[in-house]
Structure formats: C-alpha cells, structure tokens
Coordinates of C-alpha atoms in Angstrom, one line a residue:
X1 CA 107.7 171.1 61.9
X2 CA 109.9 171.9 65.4
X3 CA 110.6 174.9 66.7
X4 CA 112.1 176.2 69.7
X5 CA 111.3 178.8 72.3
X6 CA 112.7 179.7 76.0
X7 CA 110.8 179.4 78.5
X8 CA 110.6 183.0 79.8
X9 CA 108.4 183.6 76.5
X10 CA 105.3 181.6 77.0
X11 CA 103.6 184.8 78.6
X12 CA 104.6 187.0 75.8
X13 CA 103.7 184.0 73.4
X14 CA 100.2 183.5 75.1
X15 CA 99.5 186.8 75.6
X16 CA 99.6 187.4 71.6
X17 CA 97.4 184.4 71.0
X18 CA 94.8 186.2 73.3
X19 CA 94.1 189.4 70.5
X20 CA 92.4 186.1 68.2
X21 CA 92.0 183.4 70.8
X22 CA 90.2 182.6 74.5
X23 CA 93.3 181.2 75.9
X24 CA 93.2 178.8 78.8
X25 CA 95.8 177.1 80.6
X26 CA 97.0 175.4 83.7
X27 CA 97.2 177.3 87.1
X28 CA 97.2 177.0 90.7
X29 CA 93.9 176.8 92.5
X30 CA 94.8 176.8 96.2
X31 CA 96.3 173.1 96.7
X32 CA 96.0 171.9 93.2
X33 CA 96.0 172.8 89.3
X34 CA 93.1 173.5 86.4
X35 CA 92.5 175.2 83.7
X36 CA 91.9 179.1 83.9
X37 CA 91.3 181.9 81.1
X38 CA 95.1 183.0 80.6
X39 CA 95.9 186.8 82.0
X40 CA 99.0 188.4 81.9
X41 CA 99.1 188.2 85.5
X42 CA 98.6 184.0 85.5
X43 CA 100.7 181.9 87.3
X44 CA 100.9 178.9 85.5
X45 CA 101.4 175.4 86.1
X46 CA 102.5 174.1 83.4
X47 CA 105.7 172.3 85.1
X48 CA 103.4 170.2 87.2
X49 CA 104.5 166.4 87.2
X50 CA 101.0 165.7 86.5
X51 CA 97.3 166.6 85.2
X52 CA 95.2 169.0 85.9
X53 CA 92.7 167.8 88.7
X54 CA 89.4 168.7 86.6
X55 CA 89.4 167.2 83.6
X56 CA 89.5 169.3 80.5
X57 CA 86.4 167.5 78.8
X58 CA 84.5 170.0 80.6
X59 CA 85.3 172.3 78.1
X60 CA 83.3 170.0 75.6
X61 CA 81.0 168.6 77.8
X62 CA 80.5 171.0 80.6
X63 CA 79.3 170.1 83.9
X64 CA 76.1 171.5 83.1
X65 CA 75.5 172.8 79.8
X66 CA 71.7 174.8 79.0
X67 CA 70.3 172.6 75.5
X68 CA 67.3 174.4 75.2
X69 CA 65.1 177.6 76.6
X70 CA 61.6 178.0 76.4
X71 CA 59.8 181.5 77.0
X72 CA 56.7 180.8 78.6
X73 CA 54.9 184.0 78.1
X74 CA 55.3 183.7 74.3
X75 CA 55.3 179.8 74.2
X76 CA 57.9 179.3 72.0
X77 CA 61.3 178.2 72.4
X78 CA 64.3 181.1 72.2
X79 CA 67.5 181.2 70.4
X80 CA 70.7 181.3 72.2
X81 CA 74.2 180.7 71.3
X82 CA 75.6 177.7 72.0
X83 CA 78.9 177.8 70.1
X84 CA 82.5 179.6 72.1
X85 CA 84.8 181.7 70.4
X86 CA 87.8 180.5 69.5
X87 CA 90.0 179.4 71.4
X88 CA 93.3 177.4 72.7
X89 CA 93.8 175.0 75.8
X90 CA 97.1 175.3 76.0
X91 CA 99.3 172.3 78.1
X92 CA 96.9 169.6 77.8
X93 CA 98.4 166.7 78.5
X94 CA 98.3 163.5 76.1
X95 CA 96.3 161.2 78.3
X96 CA 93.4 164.2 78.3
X97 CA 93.7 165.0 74.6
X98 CA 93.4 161.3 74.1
X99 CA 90.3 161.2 76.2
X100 CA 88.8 163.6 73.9
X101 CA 89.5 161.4 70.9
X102 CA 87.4 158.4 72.7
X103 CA 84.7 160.7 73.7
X104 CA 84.6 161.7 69.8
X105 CA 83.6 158.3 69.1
X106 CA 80.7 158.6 71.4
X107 CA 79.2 162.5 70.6
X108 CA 80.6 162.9 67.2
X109 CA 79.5 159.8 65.1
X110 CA 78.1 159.9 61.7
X111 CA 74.6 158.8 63.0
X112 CA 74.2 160.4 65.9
X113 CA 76.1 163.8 66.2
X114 CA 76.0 166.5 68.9
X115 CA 76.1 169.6 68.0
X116 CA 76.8 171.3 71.3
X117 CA 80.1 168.7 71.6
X118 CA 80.9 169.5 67.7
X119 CA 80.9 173.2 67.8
X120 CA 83.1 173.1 71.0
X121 CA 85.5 170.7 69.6
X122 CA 85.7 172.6 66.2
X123 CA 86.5 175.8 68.0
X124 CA 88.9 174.8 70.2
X125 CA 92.9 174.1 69.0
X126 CA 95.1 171.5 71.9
X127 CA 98.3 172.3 72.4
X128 CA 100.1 169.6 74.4
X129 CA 102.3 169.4 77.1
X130 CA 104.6 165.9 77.2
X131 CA 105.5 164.2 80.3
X132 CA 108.6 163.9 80.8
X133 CA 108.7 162.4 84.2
X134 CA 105.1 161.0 84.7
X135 CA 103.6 160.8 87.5
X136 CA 103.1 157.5 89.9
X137 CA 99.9 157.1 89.4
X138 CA 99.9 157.3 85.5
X139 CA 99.5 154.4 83.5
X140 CA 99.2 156.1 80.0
X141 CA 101.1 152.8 78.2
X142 CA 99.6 150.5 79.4
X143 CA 95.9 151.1 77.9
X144 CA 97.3 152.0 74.5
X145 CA 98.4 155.6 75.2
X146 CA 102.0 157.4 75.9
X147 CA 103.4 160.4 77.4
X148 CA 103.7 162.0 74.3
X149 CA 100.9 160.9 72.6
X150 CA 99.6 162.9 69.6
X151 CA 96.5 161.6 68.9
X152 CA 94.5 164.8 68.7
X153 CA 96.6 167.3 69.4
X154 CA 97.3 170.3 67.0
X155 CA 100.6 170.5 68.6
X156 CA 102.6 168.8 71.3
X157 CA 105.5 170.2 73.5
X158 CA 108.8 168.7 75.1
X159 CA 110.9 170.6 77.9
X160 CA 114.0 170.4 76.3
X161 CA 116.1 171.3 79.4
X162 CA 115.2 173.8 82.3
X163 CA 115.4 176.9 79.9
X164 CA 113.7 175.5 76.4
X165 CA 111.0 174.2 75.0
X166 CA 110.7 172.2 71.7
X167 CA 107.1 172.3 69.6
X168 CA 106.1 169.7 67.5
X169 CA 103.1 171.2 64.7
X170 CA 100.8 168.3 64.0
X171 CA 97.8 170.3 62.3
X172 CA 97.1 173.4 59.8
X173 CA 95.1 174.7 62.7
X174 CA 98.1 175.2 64.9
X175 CA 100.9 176.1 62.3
X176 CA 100.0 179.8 62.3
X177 CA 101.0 180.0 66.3
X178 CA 104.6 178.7 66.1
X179 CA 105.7 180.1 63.0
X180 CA 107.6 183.1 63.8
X181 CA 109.8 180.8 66.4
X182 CA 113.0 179.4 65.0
X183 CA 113.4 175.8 63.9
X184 CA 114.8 173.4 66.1
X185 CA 118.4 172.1 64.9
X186 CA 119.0 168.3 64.2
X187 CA 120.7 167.6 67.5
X188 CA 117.3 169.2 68.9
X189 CA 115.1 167.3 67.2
X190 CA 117.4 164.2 68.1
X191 CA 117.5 165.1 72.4
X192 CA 113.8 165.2 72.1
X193 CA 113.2 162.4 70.2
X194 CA 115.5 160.6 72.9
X195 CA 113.4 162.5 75.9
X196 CA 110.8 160.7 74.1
X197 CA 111.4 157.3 74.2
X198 CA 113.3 157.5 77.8
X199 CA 109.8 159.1 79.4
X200 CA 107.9 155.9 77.6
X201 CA 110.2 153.2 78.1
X202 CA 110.7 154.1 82.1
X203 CA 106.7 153.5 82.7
X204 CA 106.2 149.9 83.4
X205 CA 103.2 147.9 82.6
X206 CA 100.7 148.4 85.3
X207 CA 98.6 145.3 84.4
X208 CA 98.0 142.8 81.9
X209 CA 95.6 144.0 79.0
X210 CA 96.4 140.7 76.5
X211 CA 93.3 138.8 78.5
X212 CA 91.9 141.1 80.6
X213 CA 88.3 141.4 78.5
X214 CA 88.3 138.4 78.6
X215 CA 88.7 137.6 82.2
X216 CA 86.3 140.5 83.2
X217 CA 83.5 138.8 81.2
X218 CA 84.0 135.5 82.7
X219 CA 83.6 137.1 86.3
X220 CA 80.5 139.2 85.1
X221 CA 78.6 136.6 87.8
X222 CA 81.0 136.1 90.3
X223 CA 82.3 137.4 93.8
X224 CA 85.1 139.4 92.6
X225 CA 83.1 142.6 92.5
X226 CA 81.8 142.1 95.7
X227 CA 85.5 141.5 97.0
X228 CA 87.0 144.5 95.2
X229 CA 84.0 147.4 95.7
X230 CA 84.0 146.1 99.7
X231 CA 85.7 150.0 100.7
X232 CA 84.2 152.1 98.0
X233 CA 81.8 154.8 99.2
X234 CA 79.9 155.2 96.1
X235 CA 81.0 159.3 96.1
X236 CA 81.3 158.6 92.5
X237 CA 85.0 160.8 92.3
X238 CA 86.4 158.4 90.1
X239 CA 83.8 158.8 87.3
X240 CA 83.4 162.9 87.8
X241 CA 86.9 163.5 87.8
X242 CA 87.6 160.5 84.7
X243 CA 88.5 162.5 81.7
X244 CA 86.1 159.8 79.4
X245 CA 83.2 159.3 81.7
X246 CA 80.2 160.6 79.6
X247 CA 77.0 159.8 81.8
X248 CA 74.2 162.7 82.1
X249 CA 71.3 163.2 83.0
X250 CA 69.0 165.7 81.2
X251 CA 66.5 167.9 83.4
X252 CA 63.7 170.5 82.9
X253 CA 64.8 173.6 85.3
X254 CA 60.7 174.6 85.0
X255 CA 61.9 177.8 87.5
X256 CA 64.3 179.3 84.6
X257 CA 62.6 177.6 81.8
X258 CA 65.8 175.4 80.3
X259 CA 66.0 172.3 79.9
X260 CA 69.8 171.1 81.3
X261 CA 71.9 168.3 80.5
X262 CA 74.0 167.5 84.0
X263 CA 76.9 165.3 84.5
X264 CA 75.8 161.8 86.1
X265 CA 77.5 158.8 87.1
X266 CA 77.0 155.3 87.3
X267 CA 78.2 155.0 90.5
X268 CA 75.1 156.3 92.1
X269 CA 72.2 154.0 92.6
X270 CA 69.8 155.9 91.7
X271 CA 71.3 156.7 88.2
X272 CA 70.4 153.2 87.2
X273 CA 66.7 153.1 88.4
X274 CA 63.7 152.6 86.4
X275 CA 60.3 153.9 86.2
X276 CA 58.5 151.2 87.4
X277 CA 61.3 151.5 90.9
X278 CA 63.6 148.4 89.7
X279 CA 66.9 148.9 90.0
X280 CA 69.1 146.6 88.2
X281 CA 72.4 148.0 90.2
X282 CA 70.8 148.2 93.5
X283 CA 74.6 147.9 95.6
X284 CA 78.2 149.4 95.2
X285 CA 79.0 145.4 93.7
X286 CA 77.0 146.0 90.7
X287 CA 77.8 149.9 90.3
X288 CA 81.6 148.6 90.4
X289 CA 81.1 146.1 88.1
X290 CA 79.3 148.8 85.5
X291 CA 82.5 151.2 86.3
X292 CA 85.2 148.7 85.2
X293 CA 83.4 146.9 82.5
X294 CA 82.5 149.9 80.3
X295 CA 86.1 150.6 80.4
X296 CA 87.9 147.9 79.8
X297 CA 85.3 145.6 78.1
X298 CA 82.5 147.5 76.4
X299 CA 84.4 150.3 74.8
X300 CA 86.5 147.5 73.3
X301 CA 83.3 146.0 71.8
X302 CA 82.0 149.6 71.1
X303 CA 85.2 150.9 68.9
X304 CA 88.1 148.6 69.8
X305 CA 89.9 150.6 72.2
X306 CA 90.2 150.6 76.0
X307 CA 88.3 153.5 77.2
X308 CA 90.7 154.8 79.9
X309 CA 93.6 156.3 79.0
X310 CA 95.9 156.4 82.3
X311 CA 95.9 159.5 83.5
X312 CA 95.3 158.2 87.2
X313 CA 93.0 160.7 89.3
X314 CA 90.9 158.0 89.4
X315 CA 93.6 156.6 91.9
X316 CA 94.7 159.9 92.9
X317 CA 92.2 161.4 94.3
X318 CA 89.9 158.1 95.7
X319 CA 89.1 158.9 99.7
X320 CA 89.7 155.3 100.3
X321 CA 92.6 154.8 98.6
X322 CA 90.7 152.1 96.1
X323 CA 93.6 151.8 93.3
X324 CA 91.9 150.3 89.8
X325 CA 95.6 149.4 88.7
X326 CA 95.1 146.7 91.4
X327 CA 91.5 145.7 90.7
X328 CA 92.7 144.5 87.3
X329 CA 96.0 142.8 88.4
X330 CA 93.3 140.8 90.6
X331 CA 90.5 140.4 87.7
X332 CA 93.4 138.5 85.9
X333 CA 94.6 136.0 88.4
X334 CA 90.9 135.4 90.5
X335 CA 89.8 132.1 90.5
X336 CA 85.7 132.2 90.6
X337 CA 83.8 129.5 91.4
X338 CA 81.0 130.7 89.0
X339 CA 82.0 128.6 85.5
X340 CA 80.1 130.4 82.7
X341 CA 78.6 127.5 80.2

C-alpha cells in the first residue's frame, strides 16, 4: 500500500510514534548528520543528499556492546538486559538497510546465531528514505543495490515534490504507522514510480563487477596492492565508518567486571597478529588486500553477494582522498607479472 503525507507532518507523525516507539532519526551534529532519539524540538536531516556519517549498524552492533558481567564478590555472573525497547529508525537510507541484510547473513545464521544482534534486529522497524538525487560518491547500482532499494525495509519513502511525501508499506510490522494517511492516487503512484527509475537510471556504473572476482584473485600475489595502498594511512576510517564491516574484538574490562565485544578492523596491524608474534598482514599492502578482498571476493564465495553496498563514506570521508571506485577500475585492467599456475 501508498499513502501520502505533507511534509510539515513528519513531526506530528513521529511524535505519535514516540507514545509506543524509541524513535530515531537523522539530524545535524555540528558539520554533519546521524541518527539521534527524535524530540519534538529535532531538527532533522532527512533532505540531506546523502547518508548519515555513522553508520546505522551501530544500532545492532554497537561500538561497544557489554556481553557479559561477572560479580566478583559473589562469583557468579549477573543478569542484565540486553534487549531495547521498541523502536523505529526512521530515514534510513537503502544502501544502509541493505547493509543490515548482509550483516544478517553473518550474525543471524541458523548455526551460529547472536542473540544480542537478533533481539536488536527484531525490535527495531526501518523506514526508508529514497534517493532521489544520489550523491557523487554513491555507487548503490553498481554492487547489486538501488536508490530505492527495499530489501529490508518495513517501508520506504519518495519525496514526491517539495511539499509531499509518498510511503510505500512493505511489512505487517510497519502497516499500523501509515494507516490513518490517505492513499496515494494512480497518477501518484505513477510520478513515483517514474522518480524511481529516473534516480536509478542517472547513476552510471562505477566499475566493472562481471570479472572483477576474478581479477582480484589472480592478483592475490602481485604488486597491485602495494601500488594502490602506497597513500593509505592505516587510520582504518573506511572500515569503522563501512556500514558492513563486522570485525571485533572481545575484551575482559577486569576493572568493571564485563566482558566487551569492541569494534575492530582489519586495517590495523595488530588486529591480525598471533600469539606466538607472527603477523601474517604485517604492512598497509596486505591490510589493503584483506579490505578489498572480503568485499568483493569472499562475501561472494560466503553468500553470493558483494559485500558493499555503495553508499560511499568509504570515499567520502578518506583523509587521503584514496577512492575504492578507482582501485577496482585498476584491479580490472592491471597487468601483473605474477601468472598464477
């Protein structure tokens, strides 16, 4: 089902939602945009021609997330609540609701499920925002994705013109919110349906994908990694800020008694040392190499699917200006002189 509503209502729409819901939703944090618990007094930034900064997969896999407590003095371990109310993130955009799909595969799998990810994911309802006019840096078609993608979603919108949005329901979970709105006519339904396929069809392909696994595996040996990772500083922004980077690390806070799980990334060289002192990535060239592999050639082997989904703060927001658009346009036309047998 569509249905239409003006723009001037999303206050008086989100503030109802807030009596049953945690509401969150894009606002301004000095220079840029993220998602904040929605007050009447929010500004939001929902118009923004592009994503949040910090990814919302921190609201499944936080930053740093307490798995277990201990109490010392009665040495036994001590309950504590681990799943959020309900709640809505509303004006996700595609490319981030579609990173929570992939992550699904990776935390929510039949033989191996997390709790902590399943009660967050279970709790929480994603209402979409489309992108009409993408951003530069985007590259959502390209890796199998779209500006209005719905994969996920529980509902996605389209700015109809400067005064309305159009809803699209896509799940039981989100029907209750919309329906006291009026249904969008056919001509509606037809302009966004148009908006659509206009936003899609104006992003051009950024790379190559039809070879590109296998190009990246035949330079798994050879200089291209060294040539392309030459600038990077190893800060490791492009995995922290990457809305389907999943690394952690799990610690024993002994001071509070918790045991932590902590975001981590493979870009860092000590995330990839051993016990015994070995490191197996021991410069940027083989961190690189980790980075861009697991995207676009082990998550393929893993579940079939690219695992980036274009949403571009990886170029964004690099210090250097290293653009990964670029590294694969190289990976498909570098001639190595390593020739695997």
């Amino acid at each position: 089902m569509m249905y239409i509503f003006k723009k001037t209502k999303i206050d008086q729409i989100l503030n109802g939602w807030t009596a049953r819901y945690e509401v969150f939703a894009p606002q301004k944090v000095e220079n840029y945009s993220q998602f904040q618990p929605y007050k009447p007094s929010s500004k939001l930034a929902i118009d923004e021609p592009h994503n949040t900064r910090y990814p919302p997969k921190s609201f499944f896999l936080p930053q740093s997330e307490v798995v277990l407590k201990y109490n010392r003095r009665l040495n036994r371990l001590e309950k504590f609540e681990t799943k959020p109310k309900q709640r809505i993130l509303f004006g996700i955009r595609p490319c981030d609701a579609k990173a929570v799909s992939l992550l699904d595969t990776v935390f929510d799998t039949e033989e191996y499920p997390d709790p902590y990810w399943k009660e967050k994911r279970e709790a929480t309802i994603l209402i979409g925002m489309g992108c009409d006019e993408p951003c530069q840096t985007c590259f959502c078609t390209t890796v199998g994705s779209g500006p209005f993608d719905r994969d996920r979603l529980d509902a996605l919108i389209t700015e109809l013109d400067d005064e309305t949005y159009c809803v699209e329901v896509l799940s039981e979970k989100a029907s209750a919110l919309f329906s006291d709105l009026p249904l969008a006519s056919e001509d509606q339904r037809q302009r966004v349906t148009s908006i659509q396929s206009n936003a899609e069809e104006g992003m051009k392909p950024a790379f190559d994908t039809s070879n590109l696994k296998q190009n990246l595996d035949s330079l798994f040996e050879s200089d291209y990694w060294a040539t392309i990772s030459e600038s990077c500083l190893g800060c490791g922004i492009c995995t922290f800020l990457c809305p389907t980077c999943f690394c952690f690390d799990i610690v024993d806070e002994v001071q509070r008694s918790e045991r932590v799980r902590n975001w981590d990334t493979c870009m860092f060289r000590i995330y990839s040392q051993e016990a015994s002192g070995h490191n197996p990535r021991p410069t940027r060239k083989e961190r690189t190499r980790q980075r861009v592999m697991h995207k676009f050639s082990y998550w393929l082997d893993h579940i079939g699917e690219i695992g980036c989904t274009g949403c571009g703060r990886c170029v964004r927001y690099c210090p250097v200006g290293l653009d990964i658009r670029a590294m694969l346009k190289t990976a498909n036309t570098y001639k190595s002189e390593v020739v695997n047998a």
